[in-house]
Short mmCIF file of C-alpha atoms and ligand atoms in Angstrom, two decimals:
data_model
loop_
_atom_site.label_atom_id
_atom_site.label_comp_id
_atom_site.label_asym_id
_atom_site.label_seq_id
_atom_site.Cartn_x
_atom_site.Cartn_y
_atom_site.Cartn_z
CA MET A 1 -0.30 157.07 -11.55
CA PRO A 2 -0.71 159.11 -8.33
CA ALA A 3 -4.13 158.98 -6.66
CA LYS A 4 -6.05 162.25 -6.80
CA ILE A 5 -6.98 163.76 -3.45
CA ALA A 6 -9.39 166.62 -2.75
CA ILE A 7 -9.38 168.22 0.71
CA ASP A 8 -11.83 170.85 1.88
CA TRP A 9 -12.58 172.58 5.18
CA LEU A 10 -16.14 173.29 6.18
CA ASN A 11 -17.01 174.61 9.66
CA ALA A 12 -13.38 174.27 10.68
CA CYS A 13 -10.47 176.11 12.29
CA ALA A 14 -7.64 174.89 10.01
CA GLY A 15 -6.01 172.93 12.85
CA CYS A 16 -6.65 169.69 10.97
CA GLU A 17 -4.86 171.07 7.91
CA ILE A 18 -1.92 171.96 10.16
CA SER A 19 -1.89 168.31 11.21
CA ILE A 20 -1.58 167.29 7.55
CA ILE A 21 1.34 169.67 7.06
CA ASP A 22 2.76 168.49 10.40
CA MET A 23 3.52 165.12 8.77
CA GLY A 24 6.81 166.85 8.00
CA PRO A 25 9.20 164.88 5.78
CA ARG A 26 6.56 162.11 5.49
CA LEU A 27 4.54 164.57 3.42
CA LEU A 28 7.16 163.98 0.71
CA THR A 29 6.31 160.25 0.83
CA VAL A 30 2.64 161.12 0.47
CA LEU A 31 3.36 163.54 -2.37
CA ASP A 32 5.00 160.68 -4.28
CA LEU A 33 1.74 158.73 -4.06
CA VAL A 34 -0.91 161.41 -4.55
CA GLU A 35 -1.82 164.47 -6.52
CA PHE A 36 -3.75 167.15 -4.64
CA VAL A 37 -6.45 168.48 -6.95
CA HIS A 38 -8.24 170.69 -4.42
CA LEU A 39 -6.82 171.97 -1.13
CA PRO A 40 -7.87 175.53 -0.23
CA ALA A 41 -5.36 175.68 2.64
CA LEU A 42 -2.45 175.38 0.20
CA MET A 43 -3.63 175.98 -3.37
CA ASP A 44 -5.83 178.44 -5.19
CA HIS A 45 -8.66 176.47 -6.67
CA LYS A 46 -12.07 178.11 -7.03
CA TYR A 47 -15.52 176.51 -6.74
CA PHE A 48 -16.97 178.53 -9.64
CA ASN A 49 -14.07 178.26 -12.17
CA GLN A 50 -10.85 180.18 -11.73
CA MET A 51 -12.53 183.31 -13.20
CA GLY A 52 -15.56 182.97 -10.95
CA ASP A 53 -17.86 182.67 -13.98
CA GLY A 54 -19.19 179.15 -13.30
CA LYS A 55 -22.90 178.69 -12.70
CA HIS A 56 -22.61 175.79 -10.24
CA LEU A 57 -20.21 174.85 -7.46
CA GLU A 58 -17.86 172.27 -8.97
CA MET A 59 -15.09 170.14 -7.54
CA PRO A 60 -12.63 168.01 -9.50
CA GLU A 61 -12.97 164.22 -9.43
CA ALA A 62 -10.72 162.45 -6.95
CA ALA A 63 -10.06 158.97 -5.59
CA VAL A 64 -10.50 160.26 -2.07
CA GLY A 65 -12.00 163.38 -0.53
CA ILE A 66 -10.94 164.50 2.93
CA ILE A 67 -13.43 166.72 4.73
CA THR A 68 -12.48 168.65 7.86
CA GLY A 69 -15.02 170.60 9.90
CA SER A 70 -18.69 170.16 10.59
CA ILE A 71 -21.69 171.23 8.49
CA ARG A 72 -23.35 174.41 9.74
CA ASN A 73 -24.52 176.32 6.67
CA GLU A 74 -25.86 175.75 3.16
CA GLU A 75 -22.45 176.21 1.55
CA HIS A 76 -20.85 173.55 3.77
CA LEU A 77 -23.66 171.20 2.78
CA GLU A 78 -23.28 171.97 -0.93
CA VAL A 79 -19.52 171.35 -0.81
CA ALA A 80 -20.00 168.07 1.10
CA LEU A 81 -22.61 166.84 -1.40
CA GLU A 82 -20.38 167.78 -4.35
CA MET A 83 -17.40 165.99 -2.78
CA ARG A 84 -19.51 162.89 -2.19
CA LYS A 85 -20.50 162.98 -5.86
CA LYS A 86 -16.95 163.46 -7.18
CA CYS A 87 -14.84 161.40 -4.78
CA GLY A 88 -14.51 157.62 -4.69
CA ALA A 89 -14.22 157.58 -0.89
CA ILE A 90 -14.75 160.18 1.82
CA ILE A 91 -12.62 160.53 4.95
CA ALA A 92 -14.16 162.67 7.71
CA MET A 93 -11.09 164.05 9.43
CA GLY A 94 -11.07 165.67 12.85
CA THR A 95 -13.65 165.62 15.62
CA CYS A 96 -15.60 168.50 14.05
CA ALA A 97 -16.20 166.31 11.00
CA THR A 98 -16.80 163.06 12.91
CA HIS A 99 -18.82 164.35 15.90
CA GLY A 100 -19.51 168.08 15.42
CA GLY A 101 -16.54 169.24 17.51
CA ILE A 102 -16.44 172.49 19.45
CA PRO A 103 -18.72 174.25 16.88
CA ALA A 104 -21.56 171.86 17.77
CA LEU A 105 -21.78 173.46 21.22
CA CYS A 106 -24.13 175.83 19.40
CA ASN A 107 -26.67 173.00 19.33
CA THR A 108 -27.69 173.88 22.89
CA PHE A 109 -29.51 176.84 21.31
CA THR A 110 -31.74 177.23 18.29
CA THR A 111 -30.29 179.16 15.37
CA GLU A 112 -32.88 181.88 15.99
CA GLN A 113 -31.84 182.19 19.65
CA ILE A 114 -28.19 182.59 18.60
CA LEU A 115 -28.98 185.23 15.96
CA GLU A 116 -31.34 187.06 18.30
CA HIS A 117 -28.74 187.10 21.06
CA TYR A 118 -25.93 188.24 18.77
CA TYR A 119 -27.86 190.97 16.99
CA SER A 120 -29.78 192.31 19.97
CA THR A 121 -27.00 192.47 22.56
CA GLU A 122 -25.97 196.05 23.22
CA THR A 123 -22.23 196.52 22.78
CA THR A 124 -19.87 199.36 21.90
CA ASP A 125 -19.73 197.87 18.39
CA PRO A 126 -23.42 197.63 17.48
CA HIS A 127 -24.38 195.20 14.76
CA ASP A 128 -28.14 195.14 14.85
CA GLU A 129 -28.67 194.46 11.13
CA ARG A 130 -28.70 190.78 10.25
CA PRO A 131 -26.60 190.44 7.08
CA SER A 132 -28.12 188.37 4.31
CA ASP A 133 -26.80 189.41 0.88
CA GLY A 134 -24.48 186.79 -0.57
CA LEU A 135 -24.19 184.83 2.65
CA PRO A 136 -25.08 181.14 2.85
CA GLY A 137 -27.98 180.54 5.20
CA LEU A 138 -27.40 178.76 8.49
CA LEU A 139 -28.85 175.27 8.90
CA ASP A 140 -31.01 174.54 11.93
CA ALA A 141 -28.03 172.96 13.76
CA CYS A 142 -24.38 171.98 13.44
CA TYR A 143 -24.02 168.49 11.93
CA ALA A 144 -21.27 165.89 11.75
CA VAL A 145 -20.43 165.04 8.13
CA ASP A 146 -21.96 161.55 8.27
CA GLU A 147 -25.33 163.06 9.21
CA LYS A 148 -25.53 164.57 5.72
CA ILE A 149 -23.49 162.33 3.40
CA ASP A 150 -22.12 158.77 3.46
CA VAL A 151 -18.64 158.63 4.97
CA ASP A 152 -16.19 155.77 4.42
CA ILE A 153 -13.52 156.47 7.06
CA LEU A 154 -13.76 158.38 10.34
CA LEU A 155 -10.58 159.88 11.79
CA PRO A 156 -11.41 161.82 14.98
CA GLY A 157 -9.11 164.08 16.97
CA CYS A 158 -8.87 167.80 17.54
CA PRO A 159 -6.79 167.70 15.53
CA PRO A 160 -5.89 164.09 14.71
CA HIS A 161 -2.21 163.37 15.38
CA SER A 162 -0.14 163.64 12.20
CA ASP A 163 1.02 159.99 12.69
CA GLN A 164 -2.62 158.96 12.40
CA VAL A 165 -3.21 161.19 9.37
CA PHE A 166 -0.20 159.58 7.66
CA GLU A 167 -1.22 156.03 8.55
CA THR A 168 -4.82 156.61 7.44
CA LEU A 169 -3.76 158.03 4.08
CA VAL A 170 -1.13 155.40 3.35
CA ALA A 171 -3.43 152.56 4.45
CA PHE A 172 -6.17 153.87 2.16
CA LEU A 173 -3.75 154.08 -0.76
CA GLU A 174 -2.48 150.56 -0.04
CA GLY A 175 -6.05 149.25 0.21
CA ARG A 176 -5.78 148.01 3.82
CA PRO A 177 -7.39 149.07 7.12
CA ALA A 178 -5.41 151.68 9.03
CA VAL A 179 -3.67 150.45 12.18
CA LEU A 180 -4.66 153.00 14.82
CA ARG A 181 -5.06 152.92 18.58
CA ASP A 182 -8.63 152.00 19.36
CA LYS A 183 -8.81 151.86 23.15
CA SER A 184 -9.37 154.68 25.65
CA VAL A 185 -7.01 157.45 26.70
CA CYS A 186 -6.78 155.72 30.11
CA ASP A 187 -5.41 152.63 28.39
CA THR A 188 -2.47 154.70 27.15
CA CYS A 189 -1.95 156.66 30.38
CA PRO A 190 0.90 155.69 32.72
CA THR A 191 -0.24 157.60 35.82
CA THR A 192 -0.37 155.72 39.11
CA ARG A 193 -3.75 154.28 40.05
CA GLU A 194 -4.39 153.41 43.64
CA GLY A 195 -7.95 152.20 43.30
CA LYS A 196 -11.51 153.43 43.29
CA GLY A 197 -13.58 154.87 46.10
CA LYS A 198 -11.09 157.18 47.82
CA VAL A 199 -12.52 160.41 46.35
CA LYS A 200 -16.19 161.16 46.97
CA LYS A 201 -16.56 164.57 45.32
CA LEU A 202 -15.11 166.31 42.31
CA ARG A 203 -12.86 169.31 42.85
CA ARG A 204 -13.11 172.58 40.94
CA TYR A 205 -12.15 172.33 37.25
CA LEU A 206 -9.43 174.96 37.44
CA GLN A 207 -7.49 173.40 40.29
CA ALA A 208 -4.26 171.77 39.20
CA PRO A 209 -3.46 168.12 39.89
CA GLU A 210 -0.85 167.47 42.55
CA TYR A 211 2.49 165.79 41.97
CA GLU A 212 5.66 165.55 44.00
CA ASN A 213 8.33 166.80 41.67
CA VAL A 214 8.14 168.64 38.38
CA ASN A 215 11.08 166.61 37.08
CA ASP A 216 9.32 163.30 37.68
CA GLY A 217 7.54 161.65 34.76
CA ILE A 218 3.76 161.41 34.81
CA ASP A 219 4.12 157.74 35.74
CA LYS A 220 4.95 159.07 39.23
CA MET A 221 1.80 161.24 39.34
CA ARG A 222 -1.45 159.88 40.74
CA CYS A 223 -4.30 159.49 38.25
CA ILE A 224 -5.98 162.88 37.87
CA LEU A 225 -9.49 161.42 38.19
CA GLU A 226 -8.48 159.64 41.39
CA GLN A 227 -7.38 163.07 42.65
CA GLY A 228 -10.96 164.22 42.17
CA LEU A 229 -10.55 166.24 38.97
CA LEU A 230 -12.81 165.52 36.03
CA CYS A 231 -10.64 163.67 33.50
CA MET A 232 -12.43 162.35 30.43
CA GLY A 233 -9.77 159.70 29.77
CA PRO A 234 -12.03 156.71 30.55
CA VAL A 235 -14.54 157.63 27.83
CA THR A 236 -12.26 159.15 25.18
CA LYS A 237 -10.66 157.40 22.23
CA ALA A 238 -6.89 157.09 22.41
CA GLY A 239 -4.62 158.44 19.70
CA CYS A 240 -3.73 162.03 20.57
CA CYS A 241 -0.12 160.92 21.07
CA GLY A 242 -0.07 159.04 17.79
CA ASN A 243 0.47 155.32 17.96
CA GLU A 244 2.85 155.49 20.91
CA GLY A 245 3.60 157.79 23.82
CA ASP A 246 1.51 159.33 26.58
CA PRO A 247 -1.75 161.28 26.25
CA ARG A 248 -0.96 164.89 25.46
CA CYS A 249 -2.94 166.70 28.16
CA ILE A 250 -1.94 164.29 30.90
CA SER A 251 1.70 164.81 29.86
CA ALA A 252 1.08 168.52 30.49
CA ARG A 253 -0.51 167.53 33.83
CA VAL A 254 -4.00 168.71 32.95
CA PRO A 255 -7.12 166.51 32.64
CA CYS A 256 -8.22 165.05 29.32
CA ARG A 257 -11.13 167.09 27.94
CA GLY A 258 -12.32 164.40 25.54
CA CYS A 259 -11.19 165.83 22.20
CA TYR A 260 -10.89 162.47 20.40
CA GLY A 261 -14.56 161.73 20.98
CA PRO A 262 -16.00 158.48 22.34
CA VAL A 263 -14.10 155.20 22.27
CA GLU A 264 -16.84 153.63 20.13
CA LYS A 265 -18.11 155.80 17.30
CA ASP A 266 -21.67 155.95 18.64
CA GLY A 267 -20.73 156.30 22.31
CA ASN A 268 -22.17 159.07 24.46
CA GLN A 269 -19.29 160.65 26.39
CA ARG A 270 -21.62 162.31 28.90
CA LEU A 271 -23.57 159.20 29.76
CA ASP A 272 -20.44 157.04 29.80
CA MET A 273 -18.55 159.52 32.00
CA LEU A 274 -21.40 159.83 34.49
CA ASN A 275 -21.38 156.02 34.69
CA ALA A 276 -17.60 156.04 35.19
CA LEU A 277 -17.90 158.58 38.02
CA VAL A 278 -20.61 156.60 39.76
CA SER A 279 -18.64 153.38 39.45
CA ASN A 280 -15.65 155.21 41.00
CA GLY A 281 -17.84 156.15 43.98
CA ILE A 282 -17.86 159.85 43.07
CA ASP A 283 -21.03 161.81 43.88
CA ILE A 284 -22.22 163.22 40.53
CA ALA A 285 -24.25 165.86 42.40
CA SER A 286 -20.85 167.54 42.94
CA LEU A 287 -20.74 168.32 39.20
CA PRO A 288 -21.79 171.90 38.39
CA GLU A 289 -23.07 170.74 34.97
CA SER A 290 -22.56 167.88 32.54
CA SER A 291 -23.16 169.35 29.05
CA SER A 292 -19.47 170.19 28.76
CA MET A 293 -18.74 166.46 28.69
CA LEU A 294 -20.11 166.72 25.15
CA ARG A 295 -18.01 169.77 24.26
CA PHE A 296 -16.47 167.91 21.31
CA THR A 297 -19.37 165.64 20.42
CA GLY A 298 -22.57 167.68 20.34
CA ALA A 299 -23.72 166.57 16.87
CA HIS A 300 -25.86 163.44 16.21
CA GLY A 301 -28.55 164.91 18.49
CA MET A 302 -26.33 164.67 21.60
CA LEU A 303 -26.77 168.36 22.41
CA ARG A 304 -30.16 169.91 21.82
CA PRO A 305 -31.70 173.29 22.55
CA GLY A 306 -32.49 173.46 26.23
CA GLY A 307 -29.70 171.26 27.53
CA GLY A 308 -29.22 168.17 25.43
CA ARG A 309 -29.83 164.50 25.76
CA LEU A 310 -28.71 162.48 28.76
S1 SF4 B 401 -11.30 169.02 14.79
FE1 SF4 B 401 -10.24 170.59 16.01
S2 SF4 B 401 -8.44 171.12 14.77
FE2 SF4 B 401 -9.91 170.07 13.39
S3 SF4 B 401 -11.14 171.72 12.48
FE3 SF4 B 401 -12.22 171.01 14.33
S4 SF4 B 401 -11.55 172.45 15.94
FE4 SF4 B 401 -10.08 172.59 14.26
S1 SF4 B 402 -8.54 159.22 34.28
FE1 SF4 B 402 -7.10 160.59 33.27
S2 SF4 B 402 -5.27 160.61 34.57
FE2 SF4 B 402 -6.52 158.84 35.18
S3 SF4 B 402 -5.70 157.12 33.99
FE3 SF4 B 402 -7.37 158.00 32.81
S4 SF4 B 402 -6.43 159.49 31.45
FE4 SF4 B 402 -4.95 159.02 33.05
S1 SF4 B 403 -5.61 164.00 26.50
FE1 SF4 B 403 -7.75 164.03 25.82
S2 SF4 B 403 -8.23 166.21 25.39
FE2 SF4 B 403 -6.01 166.00 25.56
S3 SF4 B 403 -5.31 165.76 23.44
FE3 SF4 B 403 -5.60 163.68 24.31
S4 SF4 B 403 -7.71 163.08 23.78
FE4 SF4 B 403 -7.51 165.29 23.48
#
């Protein structure tokens, strides 16, 4: 009998759902093994009965629940709690779900500061009334899923590569641990490294790395960090290229921004990156700021109103 799967998106952009669909023909393999019982991106299934006459938010029972997105408002929290209750296992999928993701950048401000700024800023499209009727209230911050409910499997990535989505799902259904890359982006990067200590200061973020010939592979390009551009590869989990191939951003000759989150689940990308810069002999006073090193991982108290934790 196929395993029942429920998938829901909370504070999310739908990119993770695209990654599921991006499994392509392998989706047919998955469809032989599972039955989707709730998937708002693809099927019409309502929380309060199909006629909207239910009194409580209800989800169908499932062997596994996949949650994408972080938890920012009361509705996200209610859905997450209901999925925890109805699903045998929970997979937090995507860096929003595992570490807060881009939405958790809001944690550098209080919710009141954000609302005050939004509803008091003078624009040509004034919106000075704070809406309230029928809207779920905002929580005090943006949370990763495991800060609010127990999570069984974490699959970071913004979005996770479809190879990793497939492997995680199939491994779960086969009752074995998923075989995924678990080192850093640097460990999967073929750029040329000449050694530490040659660059003393970081260059501006928007400058492009240098390379000899556009037709050469990135194995002929010097490491972007060694060129003095902030590349988060040393402190970011590998996997954006699936289980083989080169890191995506580096292949496009731009620095890694850290979207897969820390190498170890509880790592602090900002602290780890500052350490990496110092150990490379780079003066961290040349950094204009460091909060953006947590641009994908601001939940778990990493970013806090007023600047965040070091
Ligand atoms: S992890 Fe990235 S792709 Fe997935 S919901 Fe968040 S922002 Fe979108
Ligand atoms: S710092 Fe960036 S460019 Fe250098 S090896 Fe690591 S991922 Fe590649
Ligand atoms: S290189 Fe870094 S930022 Fe780019 S996709 Fe990979 S993990 Fe994400």
